[in-house]
Coordinates of C-alpha atoms in Angstrom, one line a residue:
X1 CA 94.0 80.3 36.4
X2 CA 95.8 77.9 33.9
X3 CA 99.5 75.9 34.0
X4 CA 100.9 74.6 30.9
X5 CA 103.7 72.7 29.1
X6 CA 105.1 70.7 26.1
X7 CA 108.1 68.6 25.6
X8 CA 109.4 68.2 22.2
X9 CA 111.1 64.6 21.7
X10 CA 113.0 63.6 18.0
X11 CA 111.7 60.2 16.9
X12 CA 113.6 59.6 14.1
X13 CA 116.4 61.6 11.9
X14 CA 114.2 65.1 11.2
X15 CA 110.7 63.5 12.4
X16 CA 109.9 65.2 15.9
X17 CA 106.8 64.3 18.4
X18 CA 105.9 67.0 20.6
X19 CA 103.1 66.9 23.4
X20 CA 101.6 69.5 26.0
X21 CA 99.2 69.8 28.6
X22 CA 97.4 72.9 29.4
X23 CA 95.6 72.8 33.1
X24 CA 92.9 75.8 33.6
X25 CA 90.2 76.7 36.3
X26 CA 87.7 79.5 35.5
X27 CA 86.0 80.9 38.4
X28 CA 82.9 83.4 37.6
X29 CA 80.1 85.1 39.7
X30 CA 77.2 86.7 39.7
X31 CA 75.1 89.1 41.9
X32 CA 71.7 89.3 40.1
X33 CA 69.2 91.9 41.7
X34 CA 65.8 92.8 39.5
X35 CA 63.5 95.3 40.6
X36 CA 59.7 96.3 39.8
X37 CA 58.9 99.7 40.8
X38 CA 56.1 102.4 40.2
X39 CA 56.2 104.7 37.5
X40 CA 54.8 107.3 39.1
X41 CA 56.2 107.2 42.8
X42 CA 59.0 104.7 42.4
X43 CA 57.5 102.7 45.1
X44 CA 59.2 99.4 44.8
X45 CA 56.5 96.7 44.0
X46 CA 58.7 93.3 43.9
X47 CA 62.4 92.3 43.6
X48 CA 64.2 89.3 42.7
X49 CA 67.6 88.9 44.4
X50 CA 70.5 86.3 43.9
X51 CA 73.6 85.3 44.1
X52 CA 75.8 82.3 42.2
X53 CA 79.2 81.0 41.8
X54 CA 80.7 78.4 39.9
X55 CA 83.8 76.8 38.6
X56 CA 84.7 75.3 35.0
X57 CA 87.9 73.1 35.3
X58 CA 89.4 71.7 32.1
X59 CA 92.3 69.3 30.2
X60 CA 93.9 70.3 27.2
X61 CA 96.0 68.1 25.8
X62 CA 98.0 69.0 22.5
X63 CA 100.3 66.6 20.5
X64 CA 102.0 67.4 17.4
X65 CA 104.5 65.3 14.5
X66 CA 106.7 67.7 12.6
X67 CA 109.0 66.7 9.8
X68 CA 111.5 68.9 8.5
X69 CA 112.5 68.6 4.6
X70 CA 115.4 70.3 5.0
X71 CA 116.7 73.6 6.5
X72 CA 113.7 76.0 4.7
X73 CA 110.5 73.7 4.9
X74 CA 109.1 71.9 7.2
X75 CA 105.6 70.0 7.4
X76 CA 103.7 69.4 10.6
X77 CA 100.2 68.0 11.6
X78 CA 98.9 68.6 15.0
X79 CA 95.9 67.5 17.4
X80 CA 94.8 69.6 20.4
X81 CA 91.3 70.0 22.7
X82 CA 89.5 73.2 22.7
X83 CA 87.4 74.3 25.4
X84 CA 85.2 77.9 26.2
X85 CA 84.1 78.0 29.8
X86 CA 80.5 78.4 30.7
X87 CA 78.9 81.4 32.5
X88 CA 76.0 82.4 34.3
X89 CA 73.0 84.4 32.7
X90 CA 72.4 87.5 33.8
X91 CA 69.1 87.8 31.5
X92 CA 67.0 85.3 33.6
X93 CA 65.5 85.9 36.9
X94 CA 65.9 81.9 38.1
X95 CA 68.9 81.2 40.1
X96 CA 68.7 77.3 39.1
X97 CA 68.8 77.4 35.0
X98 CA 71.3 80.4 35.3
X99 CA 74.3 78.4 34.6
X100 CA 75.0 77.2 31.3
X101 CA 77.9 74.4 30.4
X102 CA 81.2 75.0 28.3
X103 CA 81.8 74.5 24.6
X104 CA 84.7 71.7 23.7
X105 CA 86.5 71.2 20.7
X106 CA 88.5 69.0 19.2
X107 CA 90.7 71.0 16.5
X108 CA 93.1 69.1 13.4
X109 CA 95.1 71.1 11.5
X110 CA 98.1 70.1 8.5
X111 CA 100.6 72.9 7.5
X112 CA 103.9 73.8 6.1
X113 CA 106.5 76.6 6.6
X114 CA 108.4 76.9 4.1
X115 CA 111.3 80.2 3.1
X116 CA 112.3 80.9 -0.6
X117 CA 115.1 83.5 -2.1
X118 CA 117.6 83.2 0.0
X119 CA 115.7 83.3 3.4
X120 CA 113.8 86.5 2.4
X121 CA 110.0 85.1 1.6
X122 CA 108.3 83.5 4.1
X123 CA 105.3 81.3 3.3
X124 CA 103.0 79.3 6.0
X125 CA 100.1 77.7 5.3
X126 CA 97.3 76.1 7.4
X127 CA 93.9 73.7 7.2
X128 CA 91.4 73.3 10.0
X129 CA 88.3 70.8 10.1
X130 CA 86.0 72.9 10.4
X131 CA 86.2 73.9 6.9
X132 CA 88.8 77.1 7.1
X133 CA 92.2 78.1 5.7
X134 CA 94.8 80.2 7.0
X135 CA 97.7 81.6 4.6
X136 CA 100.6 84.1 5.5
X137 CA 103.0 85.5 3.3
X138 CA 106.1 87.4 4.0
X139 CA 108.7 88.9 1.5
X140 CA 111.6 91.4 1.1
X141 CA 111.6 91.7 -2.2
X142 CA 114.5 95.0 -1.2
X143 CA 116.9 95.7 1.5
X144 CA 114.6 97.5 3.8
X145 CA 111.4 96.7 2.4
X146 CA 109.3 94.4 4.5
X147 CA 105.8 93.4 3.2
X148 CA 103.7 90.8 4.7
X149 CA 100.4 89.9 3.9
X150 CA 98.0 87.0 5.9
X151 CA 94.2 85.9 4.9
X152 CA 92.0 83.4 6.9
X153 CA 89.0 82.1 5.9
X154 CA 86.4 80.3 8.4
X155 CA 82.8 78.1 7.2
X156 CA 81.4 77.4 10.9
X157 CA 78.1 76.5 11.3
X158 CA 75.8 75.0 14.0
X159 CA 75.6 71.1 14.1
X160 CA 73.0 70.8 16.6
X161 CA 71.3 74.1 19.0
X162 CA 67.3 73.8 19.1
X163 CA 66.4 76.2 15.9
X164 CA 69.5 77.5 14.8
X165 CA 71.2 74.3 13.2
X166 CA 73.0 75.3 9.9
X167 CA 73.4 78.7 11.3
X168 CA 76.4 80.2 11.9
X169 CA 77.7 81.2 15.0
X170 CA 77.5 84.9 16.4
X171 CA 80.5 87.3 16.0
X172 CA 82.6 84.6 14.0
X173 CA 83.9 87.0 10.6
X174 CA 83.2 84.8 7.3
X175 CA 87.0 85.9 6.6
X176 CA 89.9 88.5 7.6
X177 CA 92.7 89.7 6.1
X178 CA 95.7 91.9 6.7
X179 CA 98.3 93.8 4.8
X180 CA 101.4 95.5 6.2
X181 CA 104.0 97.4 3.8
X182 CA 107.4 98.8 6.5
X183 CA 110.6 100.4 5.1
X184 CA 113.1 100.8 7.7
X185 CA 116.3 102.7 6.8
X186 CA 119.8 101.5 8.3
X187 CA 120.1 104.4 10.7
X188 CA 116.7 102.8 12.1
X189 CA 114.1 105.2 10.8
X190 CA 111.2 103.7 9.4
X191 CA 107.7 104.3 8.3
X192 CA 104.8 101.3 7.8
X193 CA 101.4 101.1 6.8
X194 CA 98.4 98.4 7.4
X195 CA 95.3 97.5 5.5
X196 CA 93.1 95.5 7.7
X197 CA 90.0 93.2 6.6
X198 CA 86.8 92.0 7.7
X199 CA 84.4 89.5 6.5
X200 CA 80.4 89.4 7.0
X201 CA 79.8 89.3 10.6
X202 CA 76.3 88.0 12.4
X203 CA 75.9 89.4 16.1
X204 CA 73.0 86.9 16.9
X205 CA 72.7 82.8 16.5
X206 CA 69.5 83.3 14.5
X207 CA 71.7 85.5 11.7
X208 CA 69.4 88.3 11.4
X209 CA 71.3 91.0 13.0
X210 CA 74.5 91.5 11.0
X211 CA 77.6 94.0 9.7
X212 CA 78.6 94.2 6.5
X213 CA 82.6 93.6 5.7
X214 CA 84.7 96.8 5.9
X215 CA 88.4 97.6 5.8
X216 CA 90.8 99.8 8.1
X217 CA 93.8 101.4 7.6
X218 CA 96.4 102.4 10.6
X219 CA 100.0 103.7 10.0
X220 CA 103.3 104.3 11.8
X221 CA 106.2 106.4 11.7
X222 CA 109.4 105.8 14.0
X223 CA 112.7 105.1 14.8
X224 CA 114.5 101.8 16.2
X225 CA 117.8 101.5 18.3
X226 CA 119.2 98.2 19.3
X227 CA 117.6 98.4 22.7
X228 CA 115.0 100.8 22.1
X229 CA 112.2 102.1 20.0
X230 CA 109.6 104.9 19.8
X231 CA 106.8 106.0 17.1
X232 CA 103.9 107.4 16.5
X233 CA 100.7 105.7 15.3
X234 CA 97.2 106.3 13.6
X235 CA 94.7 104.1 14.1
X236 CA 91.7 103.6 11.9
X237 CA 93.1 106.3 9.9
X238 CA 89.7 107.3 7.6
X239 CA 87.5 107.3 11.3
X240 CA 85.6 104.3 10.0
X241 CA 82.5 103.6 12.6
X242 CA 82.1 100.0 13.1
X243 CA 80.7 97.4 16.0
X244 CA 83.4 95.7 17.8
X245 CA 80.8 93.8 20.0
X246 CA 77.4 92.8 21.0
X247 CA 76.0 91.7 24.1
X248 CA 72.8 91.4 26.2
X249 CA 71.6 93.4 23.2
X250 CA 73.6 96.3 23.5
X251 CA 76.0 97.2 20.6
X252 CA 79.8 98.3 21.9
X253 CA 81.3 100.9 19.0
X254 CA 85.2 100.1 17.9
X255 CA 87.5 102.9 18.6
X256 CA 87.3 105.8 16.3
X257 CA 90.6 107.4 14.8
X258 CA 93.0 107.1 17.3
X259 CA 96.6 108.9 17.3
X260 CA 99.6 108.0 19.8
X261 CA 103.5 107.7 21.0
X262 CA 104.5 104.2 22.3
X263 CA 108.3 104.1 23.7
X264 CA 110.0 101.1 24.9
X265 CA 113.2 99.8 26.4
X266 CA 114.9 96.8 26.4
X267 CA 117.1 95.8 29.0

């Protein structure tokens, strides 16, 4: 359960102060029941049964000072609080040590958004503390032709966590990238293809378990109205097979090639 809001006040001429508050409660459960049992009869020998709840509540504030340069560019630099709720762990049998506490941050970040040509290239760029990079680019270099591009770029590593300092944190990509390529024709047709990219990613804090970067490619084909739209879509068109997840030592395999209609209406 969260609340939020910000309030954007101008200080001076194109300088602007904005501030927000982000309220949240995370509730989370869990019935934990264990049994021993005989191989050979399935008499049960012991069981360990348990239940917990808890609550993580948490303040976020944001604050933020924009300058705009003029009508295409504009500068901003931004300070906000991070926070991951804690959970209960389902791999112990103790009731006591099953809770574990959030994670916090405390996130900088400097950018600028800038247009060129007449409105049709787009550029925004982005630097966080903890040693990563976002960049986006968009461009119409024709009427029609829509290509957009965006790369990010993260070095995260443990500070302090018993033997894992200098390691870097579990299913955290070393980078990502995507490309996307639409031409839309006036009568609204149009017909668009991505290229999407993944870094090096570790599924374990001690960086031994691990999947190698890869690359997928989805596509679409459709038509769009001025209060409606419908295509068809292809995801992971070459049937790459990838992990999407890992936990309690279990692997969870990404979607294979995946083909669809989406509709929608606006009102």
């Amino acid at each position: 359960m969260a609340a939020f809001g910000q309030v954007t006040v101008p200080i001076a001429g194109s300088l602007d102060f904005t501030a927000g508050l982000r309220c949240e409660r995370v509730n989370k459960e869990l019935d934990y029941r264990h049994y021993d049992t005989r191989t050979d009869t399935g008499e049960r020998l012991s069981s360990v049964e348990w239940s917990r709840e808890e609550d993580w509540d948490a303040l976020l504030p944001k604050a933020v000072l924009s300058w705009r340069m003029n009508k295409d560019a504009m500068t901003y630099f931004s300070v906000s609080q991070g926070d991951l709720a804690g959970g209960l762990n389902a791999n112990g049998d103790d009731k006591e040590t099953a809770k574990f506490d959030e994670q916090t941050s405390l996130n900088y970040e400097i950018g600028a958004k800038t247009a060129f040509l007449d409105n049709r290239l787009f550029f925004n760029a982005a630097k966080a503390h903890s040693q990563g990079i976002e960049l986006e680019l968009k461009a119409r270099p024709l009427q029609g032709l829509d290509i957009s591009t965006a790369f990010g770029w993260t070095d995260a590593e443990f500070d302090e966590y018993k033997n894992y300092t200098g390691k870097t944190p579990k299913q955290m990509p070393a980078y990502t990238f995507n490309l996307g390529i639409q031409y839309r024709v006036p009568c609204g047709f149009f017909v668009r293809g991505e290229m999407e990219g993944l870094g090096r990613t570790y599924y374990d804090e001690a960086n031994t378990i691990k999947q190698d970067a890869f690359q997928l490619y989805h596509a679409k084909i459709g038509y769009e109205a001025s209060n409606w739209d419908v295509y068809l879509y292809c995801n992971n068109l070459l049937d790459k097979e990838y992990f999407s997840s890992m936990s309690f030592g279990r692997f969870s395999v990404a979607e294979p090639r995946t083909f669809g209609v989406f509709a929608s209406v606006r009102f």
